[in-house]
Coordinates of C-alpha atoms in Angstrom, one line a residue:
M23 CA 0.0 0.0 0.0
K24 CA 1.3 3.5 -0.9
Y25 CA 0.7 6.8 1.0
T26 CA 1.6 10.4 0.2
I27 CA 2.9 12.4 3.1
G28 CA 3.4 15.9 1.8
A29 CA 6.1 15.6 -1.0
Y30 CA 6.9 12.0 0.1
I31 CA 5.5 8.7 -1.1
F32 CA 5.9 5.7 1.2
D33 CA 5.3 2.1 0.1
T34 CA 4.4 0.1 3.2
D35 CA 4.8 -3.3 1.4
Q36 CA 8.4 -2.6 0.2
L37 CA 9.2 -0.2 3.1
L38 CA 10.4 2.3 0.5
L39 CA 10.3 6.1 0.9
T40 CA 10.7 8.4 -2.2
R41 CA 10.6 12.1 -2.7
E42 CA 10.3 13.4 -6.3
G43 CA 11.4 10.1 -7.7
E44 CA 14.5 9.7 -5.5
V45 CA 14.9 7.1 -2.8
V46 CA 15.1 8.6 0.7
S47 CA 17.7 6.6 2.8
F48 CA 16.5 5.6 6.2
R49 CA 17.0 2.5 8.4
L50 CA 14.8 -0.6 8.3
N51 CA 13.4 -0.1 11.8
E52 CA 12.5 3.5 11.0
A53 CA 10.6 2.2 7.9
K54 CA 8.8 -0.4 10.0
L55 CA 7.9 2.3 12.6
L56 CA 6.6 4.6 9.9
A57 CA 4.5 1.8 8.5
L58 CA 3.1 1.1 12.0
F59 CA 2.1 4.7 12.5
L60 CA 0.4 4.9 9.0
S61 CA -1.5 1.6 9.6
E62 CA -3.5 3.5 12.3
P63 CA -2.6 7.2 12.1
N64 CA -5.0 8.2 14.8
K65 CA -3.8 5.7 17.4
L66 CA -1.6 6.4 20.3
F67 CA 1.1 3.7 20.3
S68 CA 2.9 2.9 23.6
K69 CA 6.6 2.2 23.7
E70 CA 5.9 -1.4 24.7
E71 CA 3.6 -1.9 21.6
I72 CA 6.2 -0.3 19.3
L73 CA 9.0 -2.5 20.7
D74 CA 6.8 -5.5 20.2
K75 CA 5.7 -4.8 16.6
V76 CA 8.8 -3.1 15.2
W77 CA 11.5 -5.2 16.9
A78 CA 9.3 -8.4 17.1
G79 CA 10.2 -9.2 20.7
K80 CA 13.9 -8.7 20.4
I81 CA 15.6 -7.4 23.5
V82 CA 16.5 -3.7 22.9
A83 CA 16.6 -0.7 25.0
E84 CA 13.6 1.7 25.1
Q85 CA 16.0 4.4 23.9
A86 CA 15.8 2.7 20.5
V87 CA 12.2 3.9 20.2
F88 CA 13.2 7.5 20.9
Q89 CA 16.1 7.4 18.5
N90 CA 13.9 6.1 15.6
V91 CA 11.1 8.6 16.4
R92 CA 13.8 11.4 16.4
N93 CA 15.1 10.2 13.0
L94 CA 11.6 10.2 11.5
R95 CA 11.0 13.7 12.8
A96 CA 14.3 14.8 11.1
I97 CA 12.7 13.7 7.8
F98 CA 9.1 14.8 8.2
G99 CA 9.4 17.6 10.8
E100 CA 9.2 17.9 14.6
E101 CA 5.4 18.2 14.4
S102 CA 5.0 14.9 12.6
I103 CA 5.0 12.7 15.7
K104 CA 3.6 13.9 19.0
T105 CA 5.0 12.6 22.3
F106 CA 2.5 11.9 25.1
S107 CA 4.4 11.7 28.4
K108 CA 4.4 8.2 29.9
K109 CA 1.9 7.1 27.2
G110 CA 3.6 6.9 23.9
Y111 CA 3.6 8.5 20.4
Q112 CA 1.0 9.4 17.8
W113 CA 1.3 10.4 14.1
Q114 CA 0.2 13.9 13.4
L115 CA 0.5 14.6 9.7
S116 CA -2.3 14.1 7.1
I117 CA -1.8 11.2 4.7
R118 CA -3.5 10.0 1.6
R119 CA -3.6 6.6 0.1
V120 CA -2.3 6.5 -3.5
N121 CA -3.4 4.4 -6.4
D122 CA -0.5 2.2 -7.6
E123 CA -0.7 3.6 -11.1
L124 CA -0.1 7.1 -9.9
T125 CA 3.2 6.2 -8.3
T126 CA 4.7 3.9 -10.9
N127 CA 6.7 6.6 -12.6
S128 CA 8.1 7.9 -9.3
A129 CA 9.1 4.4 -8.2
D130 CA 10.8 3.6 -11.5
M131 CA 12.7 6.9 -11.5
S132 CA 14.2 5.9 -8.1
V133 CA 15.8 2.9 -9.8
V134 CA 17.5 5.0 -12.4
S135 CA 18.8 7.5 -9.9
S136 CA 20.2 4.8 -7.7
G137 CA 22.4 3.4 -10.5
A138 CA 20.9 -0.1 -10.1
V139 CA 21.7 -2.5 -13.0
N140 CA 18.7 -4.4 -14.3
S141 CA 19.6 -6.8 -17.2
G142 CA 16.1 -8.0 -17.7
G143 CA 12.5 -7.4 -16.6
S144 CA 10.9 -4.2 -15.5
E145 CA 12.6 -1.4 -13.7
R146 CA 10.2 -2.0 -10.8
E147 CA 11.6 -5.5 -10.5
G148 CA 15.1 -4.1 -10.6
K149 CA 14.3 -1.8 -7.8
S150 CA 12.9 -4.6 -5.6
K151 CA 16.0 -6.8 -6.2
V152 CA 18.4 -4.0 -5.3
K153 CA 16.4 -3.3 -2.1
R154 CA 16.3 -6.9 -1.1
K155 CA 20.1 -7.2 -1.7
L156 CA 20.8 -4.2 0.5
I157 CA 18.5 -5.5 3.3
A158 CA 20.0 -9.0 3.1
V159 CA 23.6 -8.0 3.2
S160 CA 23.1 -5.2 5.8
F161 CA 21.2 -7.6 8.0
L162 CA 23.8 -10.3 7.8
L163 CA 26.8 -8.0 8.5
S164 CA 25.1 -6.0 11.3
T165 CA 24.0 -9.3 12.9
L166 CA 27.6 -10.7 12.8
M167 CA 28.9 -7.5 14.2
M168 CA 26.3 -7.4 17.0
V169 CA 27.0 -11.0 18.0
A170 CA 30.7 -10.6 18.0
V171 CA 30.6 -7.5 20.2
G172 CA 28.1 -9.1 22.6
W173 CA 24.7 -7.6 22.6
W174 CA 24.2 -8.2 26.3
Q175 CA 26.8 -5.4 26.9
F176 CA 24.7 -2.7 25.3
T177 CA 23.0 -0.2 27.7
I178 CA 21.1 3.0 27.3
S179 CA 23.9 5.1 28.9
A180 CA 26.9 3.7 27.0
L181 CA 27.0 2.1 23.7
P182 CA 30.4 0.5 22.8
K183 CA 32.4 2.4 20.2
L184 CA 33.4 0.6 17.0
A185 CA 36.0 1.9 14.6
F186 CA 34.4 1.5 11.1
I187 CA 36.7 1.2 8.2
P188 CA 35.0 1.8 4.8
L189 CA 34.0 -1.4 3.0
I190 CA 36.0 -2.8 0.2
A191 CA 33.5 -3.5 -2.6
A192 CA 33.8 -5.3 -5.9
Q193 CA 33.7 -2.9 -8.9
E194 CA 30.5 -4.6 -10.3
L195 CA 28.5 -3.5 -7.3
P196 CA 26.8 -0.1 -7.7
Q197 CA 28.4 2.6 -5.6
T198 CA 25.0 3.7 -4.4
F199 CA 24.4 0.2 -3.1
V200 CA 27.7 0.2 -1.2
D201 CA 27.0 3.7 0.2
S202 CA 23.6 2.6 1.5
L203 CA 25.0 -0.6 3.0
E204 CA 27.7 1.4 4.8
D205 CA 25.1 3.9 6.1
S206 CA 23.0 1.0 7.4
L207 CA 25.9 -0.5 9.3
R208 CA 27.1 2.8 10.7
N209 CA 23.6 3.6 12.0
A210 CA 23.1 0.2 13.7
E211 CA 21.5 0.6 17.1
H212 CA 23.9 -1.6 19.1
F213 CA 27.1 0.3 18.8
K214 CA 28.4 3.8 18.0
A215 CA 30.4 3.8 14.8
V216 CA 33.5 6.0 14.5
D217 CA 34.8 6.4 11.0
F218 CA 38.5 5.7 10.3
S219 CA 39.5 6.2 6.7
A220 CA 43.3 6.4 6.5
Q221 CA 43.6 4.6 3.1
K222 CA 47.0 2.9 3.5
V223 CA 46.3 1.7 7.0
S224 CA 42.8 0.6 6.1
Q225 CA 43.9 -1.6 3.3
D226 CA 46.7 -3.2 5.2
F227 CA 44.6 -3.7 8.3
F228 CA 42.5 -6.4 6.6
W229 CA 45.5 -8.6 6.1
A230 CA 47.7 -7.6 9.1
P231 CA 45.3 -6.4 11.8
Q232 CA 47.7 -7.0 14.7
K233 CA 50.1 -4.4 13.1
Y234 CA 47.5 -1.6 13.0
F235 CA 44.9 -2.4 15.7
H236 CA 46.4 -0.3 18.5
T237 CA 46.9 2.7 16.2
I238 CA 43.3 2.6 15.0
S239 CA 41.9 1.9 18.5
Q240 CA 43.9 4.8 20.1
T241 CA 43.0 7.2 17.3
T242 CA 39.3 6.5 17.4
K243 CA 39.1 5.6 21.2
A244 CA 37.2 2.5 20.1
P245 CA 37.8 -0.9 21.6
Y246 CA 36.6 -2.7 18.5
V247 CA 37.6 -2.3 14.8
F248 CA 35.5 -3.6 11.9
M249 CA 36.4 -4.0 8.2
G250 CA 34.6 -5.9 5.5
K251 CA 34.8 -6.9 1.8
V252 CA 31.7 -7.5 -0.3
S253 CA 31.6 -9.1 -3.7
E254 CA 29.1 -11.0 -5.9
Q255 CA 30.1 -14.4 -7.3
A256 CA 27.9 -16.9 -9.2
G257 CA 24.7 -15.4 -7.9
S258 CA 25.8 -15.2 -4.3
F259 CA 27.2 -12.5 -2.1
R260 CA 30.6 -13.2 -0.6
I261 CA 31.2 -11.3 2.6
Q262 CA 34.6 -11.3 4.2
Y263 CA 34.8 -9.4 7.5
L264 CA 37.2 -8.7 10.3
L265 CA 36.1 -7.7 13.7
K266 CA 38.9 -7.3 16.2
S267 CA 39.3 -6.2 19.8
S268 CA 42.2 -6.1 22.1
K269 CA 41.3 -9.6 23.4
T270 CA 41.1 -11.3 20.0
V271 CA 43.5 -12.5 17.4
G272 CA 42.8 -11.1 13.9
E273 CA 41.1 -13.8 11.9
L274 CA 39.6 -13.5 8.5
N275 CA 36.0 -14.7 8.3
S276 CA 34.0 -15.5 5.2
K277 CA 30.3 -15.9 4.7
R278 CA 28.2 -16.6 1.7
R279 CA 24.6 -15.6 1.2
Q280 CA 22.5 -16.6 -1.8
R281 CA 21.4 -13.6 -3.8
P282 CA 17.7 -12.8 -3.4
S283 CA 15.7 -13.7 -6.5

């Protein structure tokens, strides 16, 4: 189902937000929260209900709700979501359901602007495939990072810092895809990413982490350092990642995930 929110169009089925034909980048949980608000725009949702429906019972801090509400307000304006003290949140802006035919052109334009490559079928199918790829890879990498750091350590008051080295991506992957993937990882809720982009050190760190870990950790004041490589081979994504702390020995890990059809 598609809705217009001012100049925006939001597809609740694909969790895709566009403005004047261009995709607006925001996180998956923010998209789920927006879809929840639009499903019953006059309803006051409690924090508990939001946590249950958006995070599906996962153990996360209530602060996550506030952060996602704040990010939606950054897109739609402070007045878009009203806070009711000790009660919850309610959507405030007017919305209108849109006929699929009216938004086809806008959705197709977003594929072209994103630089997605679609060798066959419609542009709409290409857009869906690219989005599914991004969600799949982002989810896998962020999950691996979360497990390795230890999700039980995360608290509202102090999220662990993680030095984030830009991904090394195969040339055949669209740059917009890589950028969106990096943004999704940087904005993960379970740690605070600190960018580290010294090119020489970054490239060497992947193969000799023990040589550069302390330099990167001291520079960023982060106890963890993450670096990953993403490629596409024979219809599957190949993900090589390195997550190192002062207590671990640098090891290269490799995962494969079948490309979504």
